[in-house]
Amino acid sequence: MDHDKRGDWEIWLKEYLEAPVDDIYELPIIQDLALDRLDDDDIELQIQRLMPAAAVKNNFCGKCRGQLADWPALGLQENQVTTGRALDTKEVEAASRMGCHFCQFMLSVLSTRCLLQFRIIEARLSFLGNGATASLGIKRKSSDKWECWINWPGRFATEPPERYEGTEVKDEDEDEDEVGQFLFLLAAWMKQCDERHKCAVQYKGESELPTRLISVDNGLRLVTTKSLSSGPVKYATLSYCWGTDDFIKLGQNNIESFLQDIPADGLPRTLRDAIEIVQKMGIPYIWIDALCIIQDEDDYSDWLKESVRMHQIYGGSYLNIAATCAKSVDEGFFHTGDRKRFAFLSRFDEHHRKGAYLFFVENAATNTIIDTHLSTRAWAFQERLLAPRTVYFGDRGMAYECRTDLKFGDLPLPFDSWMAVKVLPPDEPYPWHLIAMIYSEARLTHGSDFLPALSGVAKRQHEITKDTYLAGMWKEGLVRQLCWSRVDVLPRPEWRAPTWCWASGDGWMLFQINLPADEGKAHHSEYHAEVLDAWTRPADGVDPFGPVVGGELTLASASLIKANTVGIIEKSVVVGFSTSSVRVSIDMDCEIEEAHEPIYVLPMVSQTVEDEQGTFPKRPEIYGLALQRSGPRRGHFRRVGILQITSWMINSWNSSLEDQELEAACRELVRIMQEDGPFVAKDMCARTREASDGKCFVFTIE
């Protein structure tokens, strides 16, 4: 057996050493490693044996101290590449456990993607008697900046797809207490923000304060804000996950005692940690939903009243504190024992120079905010957007975000497009296509919270734009917004919005047409439908930003096409038309429920587009709503999907579609719209109207 394995692995090794290293992770020679089985107990034993030899001193093991004392990048020319120390993953993990910051950093980088593959390759190389190891790659970018990466065992890359960066920075005294470092940095960031950015709002009146706050001076107690003296009221808010275990909450049975005293030792760890931060930061009050909103299971009246004020509660906070990785209220903020280190500071005093190196993963701050357990929670997404500034505590360190700045550790970092959703002046509207796209991926314990958990952001948007809100959509530019599609096709949830609203279903959603702000990329857009009316009915009869119990969209069009289902591929239905051989794919909104029901296509928009650089010729696109009849009423439909003929999203059934074929398909569909569409529309419409542009057939979508 070993002889056969040796022969197979020698063939694998030859292919591995010859494979292009820049995209090696995606190759079968790496993906197939998942079939190997490692002896985890033996690996753990080896790591424990290596731990004493790590010789960690002043936060670095012996090998990393030697590497940093004679940093190879200092001798490189700009864009020159070299190799640093050899890396054995078991040795790195041993030193990491002993407290080496550099090894913790490298182990964190490996753990995010390929630690298992590295270990399997190490085992294969050892079996074959090959002593090659992984290594540190270094490339000098400028006089004080460089890129680093971890080379695959036995390989060497010059332009790796994933990297981290280093820079020489001003040296300052280091507080050995990690929590103390966090709060010291946070205080400095907030002072800078107060003096330069003015992100924190000022108290403007009693109506903008939460109904209740927790006073953290001289013990803990609940206070009603009506009892506070007039003037600025500085308070923090908390974003966190409750989890499934029960814990102490505010109720009618304890509200009077809470007004006198809240027993700190009875609170779960996350709440205690948040209160400790607020106390040390000198913020006199904190708002925590579990302790400031009555949570009685048989009476939701207080929750209903307070939940619609989240834009005021979080928008008026001095600081929002987020426990990003805690999956329950008992886990707390500070996971110092198992922290993944995505940035660290290294001091040096050599070559007649003294200073410090700062190492960081290039997307560390983004991942600390976005790639976390808390970020999957719909309520937390709203809280992040509404708060003027938020500090994030997680297993990757601490990040800070305000309307002007983003920081990770003590390094200010640039914003990327995902982060830029937050960084807006208070009077500038959000890019709603990004808001909707990101929010559609968030998770909720109760599906009925889908619209309430977005209501604060929607209210803020309305205050700026004055537009009419329609369950996640806006009346202005509605025709283009209606052309959304699902990336994930899931079962249709219990009714919470009309089918024409993306909020009606679960799963990641994308607007497929540029929204009005980006229309410069499209040319000669033609609208085949006109919105005559659109409304939603608030559940409470008053608040349009909360849950809804009904809604309709009334459209006028010159055409309606009846489609014949000819097949189903994954999440799509392939349809044809009786007078044509053309076949098109309809992307479904939810899992197909009524496949036997006829599908109708209501054309919405056709346009020609080109890429921003003008690299490709202008190409046609057509979008239409896929509908099925809704009940016996004539002209009433429900949305089930979207038809797209576009070069940018060619489906698997026609992946070889060329430009000429695309244009031919668009021309044929336009012909059907013009020749057959009016007859079908006349037969199926709710009513007709006079219209000079031909949009005389009226349809209602529920």
XYZ file of C-alpha atoms in Angstrom:
702
model
C 0.000 0.000 0.000
C 2.817 2.438 0.930
C 4.522 1.569 -2.362
C 1.370 2.447 -4.313
C 0.916 5.625 -2.299
C 4.523 6.646 -2.882
C 4.118 6.220 -6.617
C 0.894 8.237 -6.698
C 2.346 10.971 -4.519
C 5.523 11.224 -6.575
C 3.362 11.862 -9.649
C 1.373 14.414 -7.627
C 4.583 16.112 -6.436
C 5.845 16.522 -9.988
C 2.544 18.141 -11.021
C 2.515 20.283 -7.875
C 6.025 21.628 -8.451
C 5.272 22.401 -12.105
C 1.853 24.009 -11.557
C 1.501 27.801 -11.962
C 1.784 29.075 -8.415
C -0.284 32.240 -8.784
C -3.618 30.376 -8.956
C -2.549 27.050 -7.490
C -5.281 27.000 -4.840
C -7.989 26.461 -7.456
C -6.217 23.572 -9.215
C -7.282 19.919 -8.755
C -3.863 19.047 -7.303
C -4.807 21.218 -4.300
C -8.563 20.666 -4.202
C -8.100 16.882 -4.234
C -6.010 17.073 -1.060
C -9.285 17.143 0.865
C -9.395 13.351 0.408
C -6.322 12.916 2.638
C -6.859 12.254 6.338
C -4.463 13.687 8.902
C -3.813 12.325 12.369
C -5.044 15.284 14.409
C -3.911 13.740 17.694
C -0.376 13.320 16.389
C -0.291 16.889 15.067
C -1.471 18.190 18.436
C 1.227 16.177 20.196
C 3.920 17.579 17.885
C 2.689 21.139 18.486
C 2.806 20.682 22.250
C 6.353 19.296 22.040
C 7.453 22.316 19.990
C 5.943 24.928 22.308
C 8.800 25.119 24.869
C 11.348 25.575 22.064
C 9.558 28.665 20.746
C 11.499 30.818 23.222
C 8.942 33.643 23.163
C 10.293 36.885 24.611
C 8.763 40.353 24.369
C 5.900 39.000 22.244
C 8.065 37.227 19.633
C 9.595 33.771 19.284
C 13.308 33.311 18.669
C 12.998 32.806 14.908
C 10.733 35.841 14.450
C 13.008 37.998 16.605
C 15.889 37.061 14.327
C 13.785 37.761 11.229
C 12.648 41.176 12.459
C 16.078 42.204 13.736
C 17.474 41.803 10.228
C 14.408 42.519 8.119
C 15.191 41.399 4.531
C 13.130 44.157 2.909
C 15.650 46.784 4.009
C 18.157 45.467 1.475
C 15.748 45.271 -1.459
C 15.205 47.635 -4.331
C 11.660 48.772 -5.109
C 9.523 45.838 -6.417
C 12.346 43.382 -5.692
C 11.296 40.068 -4.122
C 13.064 37.832 -1.614
C 12.375 34.939 0.739
C 12.325 35.220 4.510
C 12.307 32.497 7.125
C 11.179 28.925 6.540
C 7.761 28.127 7.973
C 6.539 24.824 9.362
C 2.854 25.176 10.268
C 3.176 23.113 13.452
C 6.112 25.234 14.591
C 4.184 28.418 13.776
C 1.156 27.229 15.749
C 3.336 26.240 18.704
C 4.922 29.699 18.843
C 1.509 31.274 18.312
C 0.145 29.516 21.386
C 3.132 30.744 23.365
C 2.282 34.333 22.436
C 4.412 35.201 19.392
C 2.615 38.033 17.618
C 4.186 37.354 14.221
C 3.331 33.640 14.366
C -0.214 34.458 15.510
C -0.437 36.786 12.539
C 0.789 34.167 10.045
C -1.413 31.445 11.539
C -4.444 33.738 11.245
C -3.662 34.355 7.572
C -3.316 30.615 6.922
C -6.412 29.676 8.914
C -8.683 31.840 6.808
C -8.172 29.636 3.769
C -5.469 27.019 3.447
C -3.982 25.776 6.742
C -5.339 22.252 6.169
C -3.899 22.100 2.641
C -0.488 23.271 3.913
C -0.505 20.544 6.581
C -1.423 17.823 4.092
C 1.334 18.953 1.711
C 3.810 18.978 4.608
C 2.794 15.405 5.441
C 3.196 14.265 1.829
C 6.593 15.935 1.464
C 7.757 14.341 4.715
C 6.590 10.904 3.551
C 8.513 11.355 0.287
C 11.652 12.500 2.099
C 11.420 15.997 0.632
C 12.530 18.602 3.164
C 10.879 21.591 1.457
C 8.798 23.892 3.650
C 6.617 26.931 3.300
C 8.376 30.276 3.499
C 7.797 33.962 3.968
C 7.747 35.963 0.725
C 8.640 39.661 0.838
C 8.379 42.353 -1.829
C 9.500 45.931 -1.299
C 6.911 48.464 -2.466
C 8.585 51.714 -1.400
C 11.117 53.030 1.089
C 8.906 52.234 4.073
C 6.275 49.787 2.756
C 6.331 46.176 1.624
C 4.053 43.263 0.829
C 4.393 39.863 2.454
C 2.835 36.486 1.825
C 3.249 32.849 2.748
C 4.603 30.677 -0.049
C 3.166 27.206 -0.525
C 5.492 24.463 0.744
C 8.323 24.024 -1.740
C 7.038 26.831 -3.996
C 7.869 30.506 -4.473
C 5.536 33.205 -5.800
C 6.374 36.683 -7.019
C 2.831 38.069 -7.235
C 0.587 36.161 -4.812
C -3.191 36.603 -5.018
C -3.484 37.041 -1.249
C -1.060 39.140 0.738
C -0.563 41.223 3.802
C 1.332 44.471 4.123
C 3.911 46.076 6.362
C 4.940 49.642 6.946
C 7.395 51.492 9.123
C 5.556 53.641 11.669
C 6.313 55.962 14.556
C 7.266 54.036 17.696
C 5.264 54.616 20.862
C 5.146 53.001 24.278
C 3.126 49.811 24.374
C 0.637 48.941 27.088
C 1.032 45.252 27.921
C -2.648 44.993 28.877
C -4.443 44.226 25.597
C -7.798 45.500 26.851
C -6.044 48.612 28.090
C -4.534 49.083 24.624
C -7.980 48.844 23.067
C -9.485 51.493 25.310
C -6.450 53.765 25.003
C -6.720 53.638 21.212
C -10.484 54.074 21.316
C -10.188 57.172 23.488
C -7.648 58.658 21.070
C -9.839 57.899 18.047
C -12.925 59.422 19.626
C -11.048 62.524 20.739
C -9.782 62.995 17.197
C -13.285 62.443 15.833
C -14.805 64.920 18.307
C -12.245 67.569 17.427
C -12.008 67.051 13.660
C -15.009 65.161 12.340
C -17.950 66.134 14.503
C -19.604 62.794 13.791
C -21.312 62.564 17.172
C -24.647 64.343 17.295
C -25.705 66.721 20.032
C -28.837 66.430 22.119
C -31.629 68.411 20.457
C -34.709 67.604 22.508
C -36.365 65.034 24.720
C -38.258 63.394 21.847
C -35.006 62.205 20.245
C -33.791 60.309 23.303
C -34.630 56.674 24.020
C -37.422 56.248 26.559
C -35.007 54.608 28.996
C -31.252 54.454 29.535
C -28.954 52.683 31.962
C -26.917 54.932 34.224
C -23.442 53.459 34.807
C -22.205 55.956 37.416
C -22.106 54.642 40.996
C -23.586 51.287 40.142
C -26.186 50.427 37.531
C -29.774 51.590 37.404
C -32.478 52.172 34.845
C -33.495 55.794 34.272
C -36.345 57.305 32.299
C -35.063 60.093 30.091
C -37.990 62.320 31.071
C -36.402 62.544 34.510
C -33.067 63.798 33.165
C -32.223 67.469 33.328
C -32.237 69.411 30.083
C -29.007 69.645 28.158
C -26.789 67.263 26.192
C -27.187 63.591 27.105
C -24.264 61.409 26.084
C -25.054 57.715 25.790
C -23.672 54.607 24.096
C -25.585 51.828 22.347
C -24.828 48.117 22.032
C -24.989 45.820 18.988
C -24.805 42.144 19.912
C -26.385 38.727 19.456
C -28.700 37.363 22.104
C -28.192 33.685 21.346
C -30.634 31.008 22.478
C -30.042 30.888 26.240
C -32.265 32.850 28.579
C -30.822 35.803 30.496
C -32.034 38.687 32.623
C -34.217 41.192 30.757
C -36.462 44.126 31.559
C -40.074 43.237 32.299
C -43.066 44.586 34.137
C -42.099 42.363 37.060
C -38.695 44.000 37.628
C -38.919 47.506 36.160
C -39.413 49.133 39.570
C -36.409 47.332 41.050
C -34.296 48.186 37.975
C -35.064 51.868 38.577
C -33.298 51.445 41.917
C -30.523 49.004 41.019
C -29.544 46.498 38.331
C -27.423 43.683 39.797
C -24.271 43.642 37.663
C -23.282 40.131 38.729
C -26.538 38.820 37.279
C -25.849 40.183 33.803
C -24.342 38.042 31.007
C -20.757 38.644 29.987
C -21.372 40.681 26.817
C -23.493 43.184 28.732
C -20.938 43.403 31.553
C -18.104 43.974 29.063
C -20.057 46.731 27.310
C -20.802 48.457 30.600
C -17.123 48.215 31.595
C -16.095 49.889 28.326
C -18.623 52.683 28.790
C -17.548 53.283 32.380
C -13.856 53.447 31.467
C -14.622 55.761 28.547
C -16.468 58.160 30.840
C -19.808 57.820 29.019
C -22.546 58.173 31.677
C -25.306 56.130 30.008
C -25.771 53.106 27.771
C -28.800 51.806 25.872
C -29.164 48.006 25.686
C -32.352 46.672 24.132
C -32.776 43.784 26.579
C -32.582 46.137 29.567
C -34.258 49.252 28.128
C -37.262 47.754 26.290
C -39.858 45.712 28.174
C -39.440 42.178 26.847
C -42.557 40.455 28.220
C -43.617 37.616 25.919
C -47.323 38.298 26.436
C -47.138 42.048 25.790
C -45.256 43.463 22.794
C -46.606 46.999 23.117
C -43.392 48.522 24.458
C -41.273 46.728 21.860
C -43.547 47.924 19.054
C -43.284 51.505 20.312
C -39.503 51.477 20.725
C -38.543 49.379 17.681
C -39.828 52.047 15.286
C -37.463 54.594 16.876
C -34.184 52.840 16.095
C -33.119 55.620 13.713
C -33.324 58.007 16.668
C -31.858 55.663 19.271
C -28.788 54.577 17.293
C -28.569 57.772 15.275
C -28.379 59.810 18.475
C -25.761 57.694 20.235
C -22.337 59.041 21.127
C -20.776 55.630 20.404
C -22.112 52.273 19.261
C -20.280 49.235 20.645
C -20.416 46.007 18.625
C -19.527 42.506 19.830
C -18.827 41.154 16.361
C -17.940 37.508 16.962
C -19.945 36.613 20.065
C -22.696 34.205 19.023
C -24.471 34.539 22.348
C -24.806 37.094 25.099
C -22.566 34.975 27.338
C -19.409 35.102 25.178
C -18.366 38.707 25.788
C -16.042 41.022 23.878
C -12.492 40.114 24.757
C -11.393 36.717 23.432
C -7.729 37.234 24.226
C -7.000 33.537 24.539
C -7.971 32.560 20.983
C -7.676 35.870 19.172
C -6.832 35.739 15.508
C -4.157 38.356 14.988
C -4.600 40.275 11.734
C -2.261 43.136 12.658
C 0.686 43.601 14.993
C 3.434 46.076 15.845
C 7.115 45.096 15.947
C 9.776 47.392 17.389
C 13.359 47.402 16.100
C 16.653 48.919 17.151
C 19.327 47.963 14.641
C 21.459 49.325 11.815
C 21.623 52.645 13.688
C 17.873 52.951 13.310
C 15.107 52.699 15.876
C 11.408 52.477 15.134
C 8.587 50.030 14.581
C 7.079 47.896 11.849
C 3.311 47.581 11.570
C 2.039 44.446 9.797
C -1.582 44.107 8.716
C -3.753 42.013 6.416
C -4.881 44.323 3.634
C -8.593 43.662 4.239
C -8.343 43.313 8.019
C -10.649 46.172 8.944
C -13.266 45.175 6.383
C -13.279 41.589 7.628
C -13.490 42.719 11.243
C -16.718 44.526 10.386
C -18.218 42.530 7.505
C -16.987 38.947 7.857
C -18.352 38.310 11.356
C -21.230 36.560 13.053
C -22.832 39.875 14.020
C -22.771 41.138 10.434
C -25.169 38.353 9.409
C -27.811 39.723 11.795
C -30.306 42.031 10.089
C -30.869 44.244 13.123
C -27.103 44.780 13.488
C -26.806 45.908 9.861
C -29.273 48.710 10.547
C -27.538 49.606 13.796
C -24.205 49.962 12.027
C -25.627 52.246 9.364
C -27.526 54.477 11.771
C -24.858 55.001 14.417
C -22.530 57.971 13.744
C -19.591 55.841 14.858
C -19.076 52.253 15.952
C -16.243 50.366 17.617
C -16.042 46.650 16.767
C -14.540 44.073 19.139
C -13.879 40.607 17.757
C -11.410 37.782 17.425
C -9.434 39.792 14.854
C -8.877 42.798 17.058
C -10.622 46.127 17.274
C -11.857 48.297 14.411
C -13.405 51.741 14.482
C -15.693 53.327 11.938
C -17.152 56.801 11.727
C -18.548 58.919 8.916
C -15.056 60.098 8.041
C -12.601 57.396 9.014
C -11.939 53.681 9.356
C -9.249 52.340 11.669
C -7.884 48.935 12.577
C -5.398 48.727 15.426
C -3.645 52.083 15.255
C -3.707 52.267 11.457
C -6.111 54.389 9.383
C -7.188 52.338 6.375
C -8.857 53.222 3.059
C -12.505 52.405 2.504
C -13.664 49.916 -0.083
C -17.075 49.900 -1.759
C -18.659 47.710 0.908
C -17.521 50.004 3.691
C -18.411 53.188 1.839
C -22.101 52.464 2.411
C -21.582 53.767 5.929
C -19.287 56.700 5.299
C -21.733 59.396 4.274
C -22.527 62.877 5.531
C -25.737 62.920 7.596
C -27.645 64.725 4.826
C -26.606 62.432 1.950
C -28.849 59.510 0.942
C -27.610 55.952 1.000
C -26.905 54.120 -2.278
C -30.054 52.052 -1.919
C -28.993 49.340 -4.366
C -26.108 48.502 -2.002
C -28.279 48.741 1.101
C -30.830 46.336 -0.351
C -28.214 43.928 -1.699
C -26.320 43.644 1.598
C -29.441 43.534 3.750
C -31.014 40.792 1.643
C -28.273 38.417 2.842
C -28.817 39.141 6.535
C -30.479 36.637 8.834
C -33.409 36.990 11.188
C -34.753 34.752 13.903
C -38.264 35.873 13.001
C -39.117 36.514 9.360
C -41.753 39.005 10.479
C -38.900 41.316 11.549
C -37.632 41.686 7.972
C -39.104 45.134 7.360
C -38.934 46.415 10.974
C -35.195 45.646 11.065
C -34.713 47.945 8.062
C -37.182 50.619 9.142
C -34.661 52.936 10.785
C -32.513 53.093 7.651
C -35.611 53.616 5.504
C -36.803 56.477 7.709
C -33.437 58.179 7.460
C -33.512 57.772 3.661
C -37.024 59.227 3.471
C -36.077 62.216 5.610
C -33.416 63.079 3.030
C -35.107 62.162 -0.264
C -38.789 62.702 0.698
C -39.552 59.734 -1.567
C -42.424 57.294 -0.919
C -41.280 54.047 0.723
C -42.713 50.757 -0.509
C -41.532 47.798 1.602
C -37.848 48.036 0.706
C -38.331 49.981 -2.535
C -38.969 53.589 -3.520
C -41.602 55.082 -5.806
C -39.119 57.275 -7.666
C -37.512 55.206 -10.429
C -39.619 52.172 -9.542
C -39.615 50.655 -13.052
C -35.862 50.097 -12.886
C -35.989 48.864 -9.290
C -38.545 46.231 -10.270
C -35.854 44.499 -12.336
C -34.289 42.656 -9.404
C -33.318 38.997 -9.231
C -32.271 36.428 -6.648
C -28.843 34.865 -6.490
C -30.181 32.306 -4.027
C -33.500 30.641 -4.790
C -35.134 29.521 -1.554
C -38.630 28.449 -0.519
C -41.083 31.331 -0.436
C -41.466 32.483 3.186
C -44.682 33.409 4.932
C -46.190 36.538 3.347
C -44.535 39.772 4.463
C -44.572 41.959 1.328
C -46.131 42.038 -2.157
C -44.409 39.746 -4.653
C -43.091 42.686 -6.698
C -40.997 43.758 -3.679
C -37.636 42.066 -3.117
C -38.550 41.956 0.585
C -41.142 39.277 -0.225
C -38.522 36.521 -0.342
C -35.328 35.295 1.271
C -31.815 35.153 -0.132
C -29.297 37.423 -1.769
C -30.864 39.921 -4.186
C -29.380 42.150 -6.887
C -30.831 45.033 -8.862
C -30.038 44.031 -12.438
C -30.339 47.447 -14.066
C -28.328 50.490 -13.122
C -30.420 52.687 -10.890
C -31.059 56.299 -11.932
C -27.812 57.638 -10.472
C -25.828 55.346 -12.795
C -27.871 55.635 -15.960
C -24.934 57.180 -17.807
C -23.696 53.658 -18.489
C -26.862 52.831 -20.427
C -27.851 54.258 -23.797
C -31.250 54.626 -25.417
C -33.228 53.075 -22.568
C -36.815 52.363 -23.552
C -39.446 51.790 -20.888
C -42.117 49.321 -21.917
C -44.160 49.733 -18.727
C -45.420 52.708 -16.764
C -46.225 52.759 -13.049
C -49.754 54.069 -12.563
C -49.927 53.370 -8.842
C -48.000 51.563 -6.123
C -48.905 51.247 -2.476
C -48.372 49.157 0.621
C -50.634 49.023 3.685
C -48.870 49.449 7.070
C -49.724 46.787 9.628
C -50.502 49.444 12.227
C -52.260 51.665 9.719
C -49.759 54.469 10.321
C -46.060 53.637 9.946
C -45.087 52.981 6.292
C -41.581 51.881 7.314
C -42.640 48.923 9.449
C -44.392 45.652 8.580
C -47.075 45.715 5.898
C -50.211 43.633 5.422
C -50.983 44.370 1.791
C -49.921 46.175 -1.316
C -50.449 46.422 -5.049
C -48.585 47.653 -8.092
C -50.545 48.906 -11.095
C -48.684 48.971 -14.407
C -49.662 50.008 -17.905
C -48.041 48.345 -20.900
C -48.485 47.881 -24.612
C -47.612 44.195 -24.475
C -47.826 40.960 -22.502
C -46.195 37.754 -23.725
C -47.389 34.257 -22.912
C -44.475 31.857 -22.424
C -44.455 28.089 -22.787
C -42.297 26.197 -20.308
C -39.914 23.869 -22.139
C -37.570 22.921 -19.304
C -36.178 23.690 -15.873
C -32.461 24.227 -15.227
C -31.420 24.803 -11.604
C -33.158 28.004 -10.499
C -34.362 28.948 -13.964
C -37.306 28.075 -16.179
C -36.563 27.902 -19.902
C -39.485 29.159 -21.939
C -40.419 29.488 -25.580
C -43.121 31.264 -27.534
C -45.700 29.817 -29.886
C -44.716 31.974 -32.862
C -40.945 31.672 -32.495
C -38.121 29.218 -31.966
C -36.318 31.537 -29.547
C -35.690 30.160 -26.059
C -35.037 32.363 -23.041
C -34.384 31.729 -19.377
C -36.495 33.107 -16.549
C -34.712 33.393 -13.204
C -37.182 32.474 -10.482
C -37.624 34.475 -7.283
C -38.317 31.444 -5.095
C -38.419 27.698 -5.485
C -40.823 26.817 -8.279
C -44.270 26.221 -6.792
C -46.790 26.263 -9.635
C -44.750 24.969 -12.578
C -47.926 23.904 -14.387
C -49.372 27.429 -14.318
C -48.745 29.521 -17.456
C -46.051 32.161 -17.196
C -46.519 35.596 -18.717
C -43.760 38.106 -19.371
C -44.476 41.804 -18.915
C -41.712 43.724 -20.739
C -40.147 46.428 -18.559
C -36.964 47.920 -20.033
C -34.804 47.479 -23.110
C -31.535 49.311 -23.578
C -28.076 49.158 -25.078
C -25.094 49.276 -22.752
C -21.334 49.371 -22.900
C -18.615 48.896 -20.313
C -17.141 52.006 -18.724
C -13.865 51.704 -20.659
C -15.596 51.227 -24.003
C -13.674 47.969 -24.480
C -16.654 46.062 -25.856
C -19.226 47.197 -28.417
C -22.631 48.331 -27.274
C -24.870 45.389 -26.526
C -28.647 45.066 -26.177
C -30.450 44.081 -22.999
C -34.098 43.298 -22.314
C -35.761 42.845 -18.932
C -39.284 41.720 -18.151
C -41.259 40.547 -15.134
C -42.295 36.892 -15.091
C -45.873 36.659 -13.820
C -48.512 34.079 -13.027
C -52.194 34.759 -12.500
C -53.271 35.523 -8.943
C -56.754 34.287 -8.205
C -59.822 34.623 -10.402
C -59.753 38.394 -10.887
C -58.970 39.436 -14.431
C -55.666 41.234 -14.865
C -54.308 40.373 -11.398
C -50.924 38.646 -11.237
C -48.149 37.733 -8.854
C -44.486 38.026 -9.676
C -42.526 34.747 -9.865
C -39.264 35.788 -11.521
C -37.488 37.944 -14.053
C -36.596 37.494 -17.707
C -33.182 38.830 -18.647
C -31.530 38.814 -22.029
C -28.160 40.344 -21.306
C -24.558 39.701 -22.244
C -23.449 40.271 -18.657
C -25.494 37.443 -17.149
C -25.607 34.643 -19.713
C -27.170 31.578 -18.175
C -25.758 28.064 -18.248
C -28.214 26.926 -20.921
C -26.797 29.385 -23.465
C -23.290 30.029 -22.142
C -21.876 30.007 -25.679
C -24.162 32.800 -26.834
C -22.251 35.150 -29.096
C -22.904 38.838 -29.620
C -24.727 38.214 -32.897
C -26.919 35.548 -31.314
C -27.655 37.872 -28.409
C -28.730 40.624 -30.770
C -30.832 38.164 -32.749
C -32.571 36.940 -29.586
C -33.317 40.524 -28.552
C -34.687 41.373 -31.997
C -36.894 38.292 -31.971
C -38.251 39.060 -28.523
C -39.000 42.645 -29.575
C -40.857 41.286 -32.612
C -42.972 39.044 -30.383
C -43.641 41.976 -28.064
C -44.834 44.116 -30.954
C -46.766 41.537 -32.985
C -48.199 39.074 -30.451
C -47.949 41.022 -27.202
C -50.868 43.430 -27.732
C -53.330 40.575 -28.376
C -52.326 38.698 -25.208
C -52.355 41.937 -23.225
C -55.881 42.752 -24.374
C -57.138 39.310 -23.344
C -55.451 39.334 -19.909
C -55.521 42.971 -18.743
C -57.655 44.287 -15.897
C -58.799 47.231 -17.986
C -57.732 49.481 -20.832
C -57.053 53.183 -21.005
C -56.306 55.812 -23.604
C -52.552 56.197 -24.137
C -50.740 57.869 -27.015
C -47.639 55.725 -26.470
C -49.575 52.472 -26.756
C -49.372 51.595 -23.031
C -53.115 51.158 -22.863
C -53.366 47.785 -21.068
C -53.482 47.893 -17.268
C -52.292 45.086 -14.978
C -52.215 44.704 -11.202
C -49.441 42.801 -9.429
C -50.061 41.730 -5.858
